[in-house]
Coordinates of C-alpha atoms and ligand atoms in Angstrom, one line a residue:
X254 CA -12.2 -38.8 7.5
X255 CA -11.7 -34.9 6.8
X256 CA -9.1 -33.6 4.6
X257 CA -5.7 -32.5 5.5
X258 CA -4.9 -29.2 6.7
X259 CA -3.6 -26.7 4.1
X260 CA 0.0 -25.0 5.0
X261 CA 0.8 -21.3 3.7
X262 CA 4.3 -20.3 4.7
X263 CA 4.4 -16.5 5.4
X264 CA 7.2 -13.9 6.6
X265 CA 6.0 -11.0 8.6
X266 CA 7.6 -7.5 8.7
X267 CA 6.9 -4.0 9.4
X268 CA 7.7 -0.7 7.5
X269 CA 7.6 2.4 9.6
X270 CA 4.9 0.5 11.7
X271 CA 2.9 -0.8 9.1
X272 CA 2.7 -4.5 8.7
X273 CA 3.3 -6.7 5.4
X274 CA 3.1 -10.6 5.4
X275 CA 4.3 -12.0 2.5
X276 CA 3.2 -15.4 1.3
X277 CA 6.3 -17.2 0.2
X278 CA 5.0 -20.7 -0.2
X279 CA 1.5 -22.3 -0.8
X280 CA -0.2 -20.4 -3.4
X281 CA -2.7 -22.4 -5.6
X282 CA -1.5 -23.4 -8.7
X283 CA -1.8 -21.2 -11.7
X284 CA -2.3 -23.1 -14.8
X285 CA -2.2 -20.1 -17.6
X286 CA 0.3 -19.6 -20.0
X287 CA 1.5 -16.0 -18.9
X288 CA 1.2 -15.0 -15.1
X289 CA 1.6 -11.4 -15.1
X290 CA 1.3 -9.9 -11.6
X291 CA -2.3 -8.5 -13.2
X292 CA -3.2 -11.8 -14.3
X293 CA -2.2 -13.2 -10.9
X294 CA -4.4 -10.6 -9.0
X295 CA -7.5 -11.5 -11.4
X296 CA -6.8 -15.3 -10.6
X297 CA -6.8 -15.0 -6.8
X298 CA -9.5 -12.4 -6.8
X299 CA -12.1 -14.9 -9.2
X300 CA -10.9 -18.1 -7.8
X301 CA -9.1 -18.0 -4.7
X302 CA -10.0 -15.0 -2.9
X303 CA -10.2 -17.2 0.4
X304 CA -6.2 -17.2 0.2
X305 CA -6.5 -13.2 0.6
X306 CA -9.0 -13.2 3.6
X307 CA -7.3 -16.4 5.2
X308 CA -3.9 -14.6 5.5
X309 CA -4.9 -11.0 6.4
X310 CA -8.1 -11.3 8.5
X311 CA -8.5 -12.2 11.9
X312 CA -8.0 -14.7 13.4
X313 CA -4.5 -15.1 11.7
X314 CA -4.2 -11.5 10.6
X315 CA -5.7 -8.1 11.5
X316 CA -7.5 -5.4 9.8
X317 CA -4.5 -3.2 9.0
X318 CA -2.4 -5.7 7.5
X319 CA -1.2 -5.8 4.1
X320 CA -0.8 -9.1 2.5
X321 CA 1.8 -10.1 -0.7
X322 CA 1.9 -12.9 -2.5
X323 CA 5.3 -13.5 -4.7
X324 CA 4.9 -14.8 -7.9
X325 CA 7.1 -15.6 -10.8
X326 CA 7.8 -12.7 -12.9
X327 CA 7.2 -12.6 -16.6
X328 CA 10.2 -10.1 -17.4
X329 CA 13.5 -11.7 -17.5
X330 CA 15.4 -8.8 -15.9
X331 CA 12.9 -9.0 -12.9
X332 CA 13.6 -10.8 -9.5
X333 CA 10.0 -11.3 -8.6
X334 CA 6.4 -10.5 -9.2
X335 CA 4.0 -9.3 -6.4
X336 CA 0.5 -8.8 -5.8
X337 CA -1.0 -6.8 -2.8
X338 CA -4.1 -6.9 -1.0
X339 CA -5.7 -5.8 2.4
X340 CA -8.7 -6.8 4.4
X341 CA -11.4 -5.5 1.9
X342 CA -9.6 -6.3 -1.5
X343 CA -6.7 -5.8 -3.9
X344 CA -4.4 -2.9 -3.9
X345 CA -3.0 -1.5 -7.2
X346 CA 0.5 -0.9 -5.6
X347 CA 1.8 -0.8 -2.2
X348 CA 5.3 0.9 -1.2
X349 CA 5.3 0.4 2.5
X350 CA 4.6 -3.4 1.0
X351 CA 7.4 -3.3 -1.4
X352 CA 9.8 -2.2 1.3
X353 CA 8.3 -5.2 3.3
X354 CA 9.0 -7.4 0.4
X355 CA 12.6 -6.1 0.0
X356 CA 13.4 -7.1 3.4
X357 CA 11.8 -10.4 3.1
X358 CA 13.5 -11.4 -0.1
X359 CA 16.9 -9.9 1.7
X360 CA 16.2 -12.3 4.5
X361 CA 15.7 -15.1 2.2
X362 CA 19.0 -14.3 0.7
X363 CA 17.3 -13.6 -2.5
X364 CA 18.5 -9.9 -3.2
X365 CA 21.1 -8.9 -5.2
X366 CA 23.6 -6.0 -4.9
X367 CA 22.4 -2.9 -6.6
X368 CA 19.0 -2.6 -8.4
X369 CA 16.7 -5.5 -8.0
X370 CA 13.1 -5.1 -10.4
X371 CA 10.1 -6.2 -8.9
X372 CA 6.9 -6.6 -11.1
X373 CA 3.7 -5.2 -9.6
X374 CA 0.0 -4.8 -11.1
X375 CA 1.0 -0.7 -11.4
X376 CA 4.5 -1.7 -13.2
X377 CA 7.9 -2.5 -12.6
X378 CA 9.4 -0.8 -9.2
X379 CA 13.0 -1.1 -8.3
X380 CA 14.4 -1.8 -4.9
X381 CA 18.0 -1.9 -3.4
X382 CA 19.0 -4.0 -0.6
X383 CA 18.4 -2.8 3.1
X384 CA 21.2 -0.8 4.5
X385 CA 20.5 -1.1 8.3
X386 CA 17.1 -2.0 7.5
X387 CA 16.5 1.1 5.3
X388 CA 15.5 0.5 1.9
X389 CA 15.1 2.4 -1.4
X390 CA 12.7 1.9 -3.7
X391 CA 11.7 3.7 -7.2
X392 CA 8.2 3.8 -7.8
X393 CA 6.3 4.0 -10.8
X394 CA 5.1 7.2 -12.5
X395 CA 3.1 9.6 -10.4
X396 CA 1.0 12.7 -11.4
X397 CA -1.4 15.0 -10.3
X398 CA -4.7 14.7 -12.4
X399 CA -6.7 17.6 -11.1
X400 CA -5.9 20.5 -8.5
X401 CA -8.2 21.9 -5.8
X402 CA -11.3 19.8 -6.6
X403 CA -14.1 20.9 -4.3
X404 CA -16.5 18.3 -2.8
X405 CA -19.4 18.8 -0.3
X406 CA -18.9 16.6 2.7
X407 CA -21.8 15.9 4.9
X408 CA -21.2 17.7 8.4
X409 CA -17.8 19.0 7.3
X410 CA -18.9 21.6 4.3
X411 CA -16.9 22.2 1.3
X412 CA -13.6 20.3 1.2
X413 CA -10.8 20.9 -1.2
X414 CA -8.4 18.6 -2.4
X415 CA -6.2 17.3 -5.5
X416 CA -6.6 14.1 -7.0
X417 CA -3.2 12.1 -7.8
X418 CA -2.1 8.7 -8.8
X419 CA 1.1 7.2 -6.8
X420 CA 0.4 3.7 -7.6
X421 CA -3.2 4.2 -6.0
X422 CA -5.4 7.1 -6.2
X423 CA -5.5 9.6 -3.6
X424 CA -7.6 12.7 -2.6
X425 CA -4.9 14.9 -0.8
X426 CA -6.3 17.6 1.8
X427 CA -4.5 20.4 3.7
X428 CA -5.7 19.6 7.1
X429 CA -6.3 23.5 7.5
X430 CA -9.4 24.0 9.8
X431 CA -10.4 20.5 9.8
X432 CA -8.9 18.1 11.9
X433 CA -5.5 18.2 13.4
X434 CA -3.2 15.3 12.2
X435 CA -2.4 13.7 15.8
X436 CA -2.4 10.4 17.1
X437 CA -5.0 11.5 19.6
X438 CA -7.6 12.3 16.8
X439 CA -7.4 9.1 15.4
X440 CA -11.2 8.6 15.6
X441 CA -11.7 11.9 13.9
X442 CA -9.6 11.6 11.4
X443 CA -11.0 8.1 10.3
X444 CA -14.6 9.5 10.5
X445 CA -13.6 12.9 8.4
X446 CA -11.8 10.9 5.6
X447 CA -14.4 8.1 5.5
X448 CA -16.9 11.0 5.0
X449 CA -14.7 12.5 2.4
X450 CA -14.4 9.2 0.3
X451 CA -18.2 8.5 0.4
X452 CA -18.6 12.3 -0.9
X453 CA -16.2 11.6 -3.7
X454 CA -18.1 8.5 -4.7
X455 CA -21.5 9.9 -4.3
X456 CA -20.4 13.1 -6.6
X457 CA -18.8 10.6 -9.2
X458 CA -15.5 12.2 -8.5
X459 CA -12.8 9.8 -9.6
X460 CA -9.2 9.5 -11.0
X461 CA -8.3 9.3 -14.5
X462 CA -10.4 6.5 -16.6
X463 CA -12.7 6.4 -13.7
X464 CA -10.3 5.2 -11.5
X465 CA -12.1 5.0 -7.8
X466 CA -10.4 7.1 -5.4
X467 CA -9.9 4.8 -2.3
X468 CA -7.1 6.4 -0.3
X469 CA -7.5 9.8 1.4
X470 CA -4.8 11.7 2.7
X471 CA -4.6 14.4 5.1
X472 CA -1.5 16.8 5.9
X473 CA -0.6 18.9 8.7
X474 CA 2.5 20.2 10.1
X475 CA 5.2 17.7 11.5
X476 CA 5.7 17.3 15.2
X477 CA 9.3 17.8 14.9
X478 CA 12.3 18.6 12.7
X479 CA 12.9 15.2 11.5
X480 CA 10.1 15.8 8.9
X481 CA 8.7 18.4 6.5
X482 CA 4.9 17.4 6.9
X483 CA 2.9 14.8 8.6
X484 CA 0.0 12.7 7.3
X485 CA -3.0 10.5 7.9
X486 CA -4.0 8.0 5.2
X487 CA -7.1 6.2 4.9
X488 CA -6.5 2.9 3.4
X489 CA -9.4 1.0 1.4
X490 CA -11.8 -0.1 4.2
X491 CA -11.6 1.7 7.6
X492 CA -8.1 1.3 8.5
X493 CA -5.3 3.8 8.5
X494 CA -1.7 3.4 7.3
X495 CA 0.6 3.2 10.2
X496 CA 3.5 4.5 7.7
X497 CA 3.5 7.6 5.8
X498 CA 2.4 5.6 2.9
X499 CA 4.7 5.2 0.1
X500 CA 2.2 5.5 -2.9
X501 CA 0.6 8.3 -0.9
X502 CA 3.9 10.2 -0.3
X503 CA 4.3 9.6 -4.2
X504 CA 1.1 11.3 -5.0
X505 CA 2.3 14.1 -2.5
X506 CA 5.5 14.3 -4.5
X507 CA 3.8 14.8 -7.6
X508 CA 1.4 17.6 -6.4
X509 CA 4.3 19.1 -4.8
X510 CA 6.3 19.2 -7.8
X511 CA 3.3 20.4 -9.9
X512 CA 3.0 23.4 -7.7
X513 CA 6.8 24.1 -8.3
X514 CA 7.5 23.4 -4.6
X515 CA 9.6 20.2 -5.1
X516 CA 12.6 19.8 -7.7
X517 CA 15.0 17.2 -8.5
X518 CA 17.8 17.0 -6.2
X519 CA 15.6 18.3 -3.3
X520 CA 14.7 15.7 -0.5
X521 CA 11.1 15.6 1.1
X522 CA 10.8 13.9 4.5
X523 CA 7.2 12.8 5.0
X524 CA 6.1 11.5 8.4
X525 CA 3.3 9.3 8.9
X526 CA 1.0 9.3 12.0
X527 CA 3.3 7.6 14.3
X528 CA 5.9 10.1 13.4
X529 CA 8.2 7.7 11.4
X530 CA 9.4 9.0 8.3
X531 CA 10.1 8.2 4.7
X532 CA 12.8 10.1 2.8
X533 CA 11.9 11.2 -0.8
X534 CA 13.4 12.5 -4.0
X535 CA 11.9 12.7 -7.5
X536 CA 13.2 12.9 -11.0
X537 CA 11.1 14.3 -14.0
X538 CA 9.6 12.1 -16.5
X539 CA 9.4 12.9 -20.3
X540 CA 5.5 12.2 -20.4
X541 CA 5.1 14.8 -17.4
X542 CA 4.6 13.8 -13.8
X543 CA 7.5 12.2 -11.9
X544 CA 9.3 9.2 -10.9
X545 CA 9.5 8.8 -7.1
X546 CA 12.3 7.5 -4.8
X547 CA 11.2 6.7 -1.3
X548 CA 13.4 5.2 1.5
X549 CA 11.8 3.6 4.5
X550 CA 12.8 1.2 7.3
X551 CA 11.5 -2.2 7.8
X552 CA 12.0 -5.2 10.0
X553 CA 11.3 -8.6 9.7
X554 CA 9.3 -9.6 12.6
X555 CA 8.3 -13.4 12.0
X556 CA 8.3 -16.4 10.0
X557 CA 5.5 -18.8 10.3
X558 CA 3.3 -21.3 8.6
X559 CA -0.5 -20.6 8.8
X560 CA -2.6 -23.7 9.0
X561 CA -6.0 -23.9 7.1
X562 CA -7.9 -26.6 8.5
X563 CA -10.8 -27.9 6.8
X564 CA -13.0 -28.2 9.9
X565 CA -12.2 -24.6 11.1
X566 CA -15.3 -22.5 10.7
X567 CA -13.0 -19.5 10.4
X568 CA -10.3 -21.2 8.3
X569 CA -11.1 -18.4 5.8
X570 CA -10.9 -15.6 8.1
X571 CA -13.7 -13.9 10.3
X572 CA -15.1 -11.5 7.7
X573 CA -15.3 -14.2 5.0
X574 CA -17.3 -16.3 7.5
X575 CA -20.0 -13.4 8.0
Ligands
PYC54 O1 2.7 2.3 1.4 O2 1.8 2.5 -0.4 C1 1.6 2.2 0.5 C2 0.6 1.7 1.3 C3 -0.7 1.5 0.6 C4 -1.7 1.1 1.5 C5 -1.0 0.8 2.4 N1 0.3 1.3 2.5

Protein backbone atom coordinates (compact mmCIF):
# COMPACT_ATOMS: atom_id res chain seq x y z
CA UNK A 1 0.00 0.00 0.00
CA UNK A 2 1.45 3.41 -0.96
CA UNK A 3 1.75 6.32 1.52
CA UNK A 4 -1.06 8.86 1.56
CA UNK A 5 -0.64 12.02 -0.53
CA UNK A 6 0.65 15.18 1.15
CA UNK A 7 -1.38 18.37 0.84
CA UNK A 8 -0.06 21.93 0.74
CA UNK A 9 -2.50 24.83 0.95
CA UNK A 10 -1.58 27.84 -1.19
CA UNK A 11 -3.01 31.23 -2.09
CA UNK A 12 -2.09 32.68 -5.49
CA UNK A 13 -1.96 36.35 -6.41
CA UNK A 14 -0.34 38.58 -8.94
CA UNK A 15 1.33 41.92 -8.35
CA UNK A 16 1.38 44.13 -11.43
CA UNK A 17 1.30 40.92 -13.51
CA UNK A 18 3.94 38.91 -11.61
CA UNK A 19 2.64 35.89 -9.74
CA UNK A 20 3.21 34.93 -6.10
CA UNK A 21 2.13 31.61 -4.60
CA UNK A 22 2.01 31.75 -0.79
CA UNK A 23 2.18 28.48 1.16
CA UNK A 24 -0.16 28.97 4.11
CA UNK A 25 -0.31 25.40 5.40
CA UNK A 26 1.50 22.07 4.95
CA UNK A 27 5.09 23.04 5.83
CA UNK A 28 7.52 20.42 7.12
CA UNK A 29 8.01 20.64 10.90
CA UNK A 30 10.91 22.78 12.10
CA UNK A 31 12.38 21.32 15.26
CA UNK A 32 15.04 23.97 16.07
CA UNK A 33 14.72 26.44 18.94
CA UNK A 34 14.81 29.67 16.96
CA UNK A 35 13.45 29.80 13.45
CA UNK A 36 14.28 33.14 11.86
CA UNK A 37 13.41 33.59 8.20
CA UNK A 38 17.10 32.87 7.46
CA UNK A 39 17.01 29.63 9.46
CA UNK A 40 13.80 28.64 7.72
CA UNK A 41 15.37 29.35 4.34
CA UNK A 42 18.45 27.26 5.20
CA UNK A 43 16.31 24.45 6.62
CA UNK A 44 14.12 24.32 3.50
CA UNK A 45 17.13 24.56 1.17
CA UNK A 46 19.14 21.83 2.88
CA UNK A 47 16.39 19.41 3.91
CA UNK A 48 13.17 20.13 2.02
CA UNK A 49 14.04 21.71 -1.29
CA UNK A 50 11.35 19.46 -2.82
CA UNK A 51 8.77 21.88 -1.35
CA UNK A 52 10.13 24.73 -3.50
CA UNK A 53 10.21 22.69 -6.69
CA UNK A 54 6.83 21.05 -6.00
CA UNK A 55 5.18 24.44 -5.42
CA UNK A 56 6.59 26.64 -8.21
CA UNK A 57 7.79 24.29 -10.96
CA UNK A 58 5.63 22.65 -13.58
CA UNK A 59 3.24 20.84 -13.56
CA UNK A 60 1.71 22.85 -10.65
CA UNK A 61 3.55 26.14 -11.19
CA UNK A 62 5.53 27.73 -14.00
CA UNK A 63 9.00 29.15 -14.59
CA UNK A 64 8.09 32.76 -13.74
CA UNK A 65 6.27 32.00 -10.50
CA UNK A 66 7.66 33.19 -7.16
CA UNK A 67 6.80 31.13 -4.10
CA UNK A 68 6.66 32.27 -0.48
CA UNK A 69 6.25 30.36 2.74
CA UNK A 70 4.74 31.99 5.80
CA UNK A 71 6.50 31.08 9.03
CA UNK A 72 6.20 32.14 12.67
CA UNK A 73 8.12 35.38 13.27
CA UNK A 74 10.84 35.55 15.94
CA UNK A 75 10.34 39.27 16.60
CA UNK A 76 7.34 39.95 18.85
CA UNK A 77 6.33 43.03 16.83
CA UNK A 78 6.26 41.12 13.50
CA UNK A 79 3.09 39.62 12.06
CA UNK A 80 4.82 36.87 10.08
CA UNK A 81 8.10 35.65 8.70
CA UNK A 82 8.48 34.86 5.01
CA UNK A 83 10.94 33.01 2.76
CA UNK A 84 10.84 33.60 -1.02
CA UNK A 85 11.99 31.28 -3.81
CA UNK A 86 11.64 30.67 -7.53
CA UNK A 87 12.25 27.86 -10.00
CA UNK A 88 16.05 27.95 -9.55
CA UNK A 89 16.56 28.74 -5.87
CA UNK A 90 15.91 31.09 -2.93
CA UNK A 91 15.63 34.89 -3.21
CA UNK A 92 17.11 37.21 -0.58
CA UNK A 93 14.07 39.47 -0.75
CA UNK A 94 11.12 40.05 -3.06
CA UNK A 95 8.86 43.10 -3.01
CA UNK A 96 6.27 42.14 -5.60
CA UNK A 97 6.11 38.96 -3.48
CA UNK A 98 5.76 40.98 -0.26
CA UNK A 99 2.84 42.83 -1.85
CA UNK A 100 1.40 39.42 -2.80
CA UNK A 101 1.87 38.25 0.80
CA UNK A 102 0.09 41.42 2.01
CA UNK A 103 -3.03 40.84 -0.13
CA UNK A 104 -2.96 37.16 0.92
CA UNK A 105 -2.83 38.08 4.63
CA UNK A 106 -5.56 40.67 4.06
CA UNK A 107 -7.67 37.98 2.34
CA UNK A 108 -7.18 35.77 5.43
CA UNK A 109 -8.17 38.68 7.68
CA UNK A 110 -4.71 38.70 9.29
CA UNK A 111 -3.60 42.23 8.42
CA UNK A 112 -4.16 45.05 10.92
CA UNK A 113 -4.80 48.72 10.22
CA UNK A 114 -1.60 50.77 9.87
CA UNK A 115 1.88 49.27 9.71
CA UNK A 116 2.39 45.49 9.75
CA UNK A 117 5.97 44.23 10.06
CA UNK A 118 7.15 41.14 8.21
CA UNK A 119 10.47 39.36 8.86
CA UNK A 120 12.40 38.35 5.74
CA UNK A 121 15.94 37.02 5.24
CA UNK A 122 17.03 40.59 4.29
CA UNK A 123 15.49 42.26 7.35
CA UNK A 124 12.12 43.64 8.41
CA UNK A 125 9.80 45.16 5.80
CA UNK A 126 6.61 47.03 6.66
CA UNK A 127 3.32 46.72 4.76
CA UNK A 128 0.05 48.62 5.01
CA UNK A 129 -3.33 47.00 4.24
CA UNK A 130 -4.45 47.21 0.61
CA UNK A 131 -6.54 50.14 -0.56
CA UNK A 132 -8.35 49.06 -3.73
CA UNK A 133 -5.60 46.49 -4.16
CA UNK A 134 -2.76 49.03 -3.75
CA UNK A 135 -0.28 48.00 -1.07
CA UNK A 136 2.47 50.23 0.29
CA UNK A 137 5.70 48.53 1.43
CA UNK A 138 8.72 50.05 3.12
CA UNK A 139 11.74 48.02 2.08
CA UNK A 140 15.11 47.43 3.77
CA UNK A 141 18.03 49.89 3.32
CA UNK A 142 19.10 50.08 -0.31
CA UNK A 143 22.32 51.54 -1.69
CA UNK A 144 24.54 51.88 -4.73
CA UNK A 145 27.73 49.87 -4.29
CA UNK A 146 29.58 50.83 -7.51
CA UNK A 147 28.81 53.24 -10.37
CA UNK A 148 29.36 52.85 -14.12
CA UNK A 149 31.19 49.53 -13.89
CA UNK A 150 32.44 48.38 -17.33
CA UNK A 151 32.10 44.75 -18.39
CA UNK A 152 33.01 43.15 -21.70
CA UNK A 153 29.98 41.20 -22.96
CA UNK A 154 30.52 38.72 -25.77
CA UNK A 155 28.66 39.85 -28.89
CA UNK A 156 27.67 43.19 -27.30
CA UNK A 157 30.97 44.95 -26.54
CA UNK A 158 31.61 46.98 -23.38
CA UNK A 159 28.51 47.53 -21.27
CA UNK A 160 28.44 49.91 -18.29
CA UNK A 161 26.16 49.46 -15.31
CA UNK A 162 25.71 50.33 -11.63
CA UNK A 163 25.88 47.65 -8.96
CA UNK A 164 23.24 48.25 -6.29
CA UNK A 165 21.45 46.45 -3.43
CA UNK A 166 17.69 46.71 -3.06
CA UNK A 167 17.12 43.43 -1.20
CA UNK A 168 18.86 41.51 -4.02
CA UNK A 169 21.99 42.43 -6.01
CA UNK A 170 21.31 44.21 -9.31
CA UNK A 171 23.34 45.39 -12.29
CA UNK A 172 21.48 48.41 -13.70
CA UNK A 173 22.00 49.36 -17.34
CA UNK A 174 20.72 52.24 -19.42
CA UNK A 175 19.40 50.60 -22.60
CA UNK A 176 21.00 53.29 -24.78
CA UNK A 177 22.03 51.68 -28.08
CA UNK A 178 21.59 48.05 -26.91
CA UNK A 179 18.02 46.66 -27.00
CA UNK A 180 14.88 48.81 -26.78
CA UNK A 181 12.90 48.03 -23.60
CA UNK A 182 9.76 46.83 -25.34
CA UNK A 183 7.60 43.72 -24.94
CA UNK A 184 8.21 42.94 -28.64
CA UNK A 185 11.93 42.43 -27.81
CA UNK A 186 11.54 39.88 -24.99
CA UNK A 187 13.86 37.31 -26.58
CA UNK A 188 16.63 39.83 -27.28
CA UNK A 189 16.26 41.41 -23.84
CA UNK A 190 16.56 37.96 -22.26
CA UNK A 191 19.60 37.01 -24.38
CA UNK A 192 21.31 40.35 -23.69
CA UNK A 193 20.74 40.35 -19.93
CA UNK A 194 21.74 36.68 -19.63
CA UNK A 195 24.97 37.49 -21.52
CA UNK A 196 25.62 40.42 -19.14
CA UNK A 197 25.11 38.21 -16.07
CA UNK A 198 27.47 35.56 -17.47
CA UNK A 199 30.07 38.27 -18.18
CA UNK A 200 29.79 39.66 -14.64
CA UNK A 201 30.36 36.20 -13.23
CA UNK A 202 33.24 35.44 -15.60
CA UNK A 203 34.94 38.72 -14.61
CA UNK A 204 34.39 38.28 -10.85
CA UNK A 205 32.18 41.39 -10.63
CA UNK A 206 30.01 41.10 -7.51
CA UNK A 207 28.16 43.11 -4.91
CA UNK A 208 29.51 43.73 -1.41
CA UNK A 209 31.01 40.69 0.37
CA UNK A 210 31.17 38.81 -2.94
CA UNK A 211 27.37 38.95 -3.24
CA UNK A 212 26.38 37.30 -6.51
CA UNK A 213 24.66 39.70 -8.94
CA UNK A 214 21.79 37.50 -10.03
CA UNK A 215 19.34 40.17 -11.25
CA UNK A 216 20.01 42.33 -14.33
CA UNK A 217 17.91 45.42 -14.97
CA UNK A 218 17.78 47.45 -18.16
CA UNK A 219 16.02 50.82 -18.45
CA UNK A 220 14.49 52.80 -21.29
CA UNK A 221 11.95 55.57 -21.74
CA UNK A 222 8.36 54.94 -20.55
CA UNK A 223 5.64 54.07 -23.09
CA UNK A 224 3.32 56.81 -21.77
CA UNK A 225 2.94 59.63 -19.22
CA UNK A 226 2.03 57.23 -16.40
CA UNK A 227 5.67 56.48 -15.66
CA UNK A 228 9.14 58.06 -15.49
CA UNK A 229 10.99 55.01 -16.80
CA UNK A 230 10.37 51.48 -18.06
CA UNK A 231 12.42 48.41 -17.17
CA UNK A 232 13.04 44.79 -18.04
CA UNK A 233 14.37 42.71 -15.16
CA UNK A 234 16.03 39.33 -15.57
CA UNK A 235 15.49 37.19 -12.46
CA UNK A 236 17.71 34.28 -11.33
CA UNK A 237 17.18 31.65 -14.02
CA UNK A 238 16.06 32.80 -17.47
CA UNK A 239 12.70 34.33 -16.60
CA UNK A 240 11.89 38.03 -16.44
CA UNK A 241 9.83 39.89 -13.85
CA UNK A 242 6.38 40.73 -15.20
CA UNK A 243 6.15 43.53 -12.60
CA UNK A 244 8.56 46.50 -12.35
CA UNK A 245 10.42 44.45 -9.64
CA UNK A 246 10.28 46.01 -6.18
CA UNK A 247 13.81 45.14 -5.07
CA UNK A 248 15.09 46.26 -8.50
CA UNK A 249 13.16 49.51 -8.24
CA UNK A 250 14.64 50.02 -4.75
CA UNK A 251 18.12 49.61 -6.27
CA UNK A 252 17.14 52.10 -9.00
CA UNK A 253 15.97 54.65 -6.41
CA UNK A 254 19.29 54.26 -4.56
CA UNK A 255 21.17 55.02 -7.82
CA UNK A 256 18.93 57.99 -8.67
CA UNK A 257 19.49 59.39 -5.18
CA UNK A 258 23.26 58.80 -5.37
CA UNK A 259 23.26 60.77 -8.66
CA UNK A 260 21.30 63.64 -7.04
CA UNK A 261 18.29 62.93 -9.30
CA UNK A 262 15.71 61.90 -6.65
CA UNK A 263 15.18 63.42 -3.21
CA UNK A 264 12.90 62.68 -0.24
CA UNK A 265 9.42 64.05 -1.03
CA UNK A 266 9.68 63.31 -4.76
CA UNK A 267 7.81 60.41 -6.39
CA UNK A 268 9.32 58.04 -8.96
CA UNK A 269 6.94 55.95 -11.12
CA UNK A 270 8.65 52.85 -12.42
CA UNK A 271 6.96 50.89 -15.19
CA UNK A 272 7.81 47.28 -15.91
CA UNK A 273 7.78 45.48 -19.25
CA UNK A 274 3.94 45.19 -19.14
CA UNK A 275 3.66 48.97 -18.47
CA UNK A 276 2.28 48.30 -14.99
CA UNK A 277 3.63 50.86 -12.52
CA UNK A 278 5.10 50.99 -8.99
CA UNK A 279 4.92 54.40 -7.27
CA UNK A 280 7.95 55.05 -5.15
CA UNK A 281 9.45 57.48 -2.65
CA UNK A 282 12.54 57.39 -0.47
CA UNK A 283 13.94 58.48 2.87
CA UNK A 284 17.63 58.98 3.59
CA UNK A 285 19.26 56.76 6.20
CA UNK A 286 21.99 57.91 8.64
CA UNK A 287 24.35 55.15 7.37
CA UNK A 288 24.02 56.41 3.78
CA UNK A 289 21.77 54.86 1.17
CA UNK A 290 18.01 55.08 1.35
CA UNK A 291 14.85 53.47 2.71
CA UNK A 292 12.55 52.96 -0.30
CA UNK A 293 8.76 52.88 -0.12
CA UNK A 294 7.05 51.09 -3.01
CA UNK A 295 3.35 51.04 -3.79
CA UNK A 296 2.00 48.36 -6.13
CA UNK A 297 -1.32 46.75 -6.94
CA UNK A 298 -2.08 43.06 -6.38
CA UNK A 299 -5.05 40.71 -6.68
CA UNK A 300 -5.69 37.30 -5.15
CA UNK A 301 -6.31 34.92 -8.06
CA UNK A 302 -6.89 31.55 -6.41
CA UNK A 303 -6.89 29.36 -3.34
CA UNK A 304 -5.98 25.73 -3.73
CA UNK A 305 -4.69 22.58 -2.15
CA UNK A 306 -1.70 21.09 -3.94
CA UNK A 307 -1.52 17.31 -3.80
CA UNK A 308 1.88 15.62 -3.68
CA UNK A 309 1.12 12.00 -4.49
CA UNK A 310 3.90 9.52 -3.66
CA UNK A 311 3.36 7.64 -6.94
CA UNK A 312 3.50 10.76 -9.12
CA UNK A 313 6.89 10.84 -10.92
CA UNK A 314 6.60 14.65 -11.10
CA UNK A 315 5.41 15.13 -7.52
CA UNK A 316 8.43 17.37 -6.85
CA UNK A 317 8.26 19.27 -10.12
CA UNK A 318 9.52 18.53 -13.61
CA UNK A 319 12.97 20.14 -13.19
CA UNK A 320 13.56 18.24 -9.99
CA UNK A 321 12.86 14.94 -11.73
CA UNK A 322 15.40 15.60 -14.53
O1 LIG B 1 9.67 42.41 -6.89
O2 LIG B 1 11.52 42.31 -5.73
C1 LIG B 1 10.77 41.87 -6.58
C2 LIG B 1 11.14 40.64 -7.30
C3 LIG B 1 12.31 39.95 -7.22
C4 LIG B 1 12.22 38.85 -8.08
C5 LIG B 1 10.98 38.91 -8.68
N1 LIG B 1 10.34 40.00 -8.19
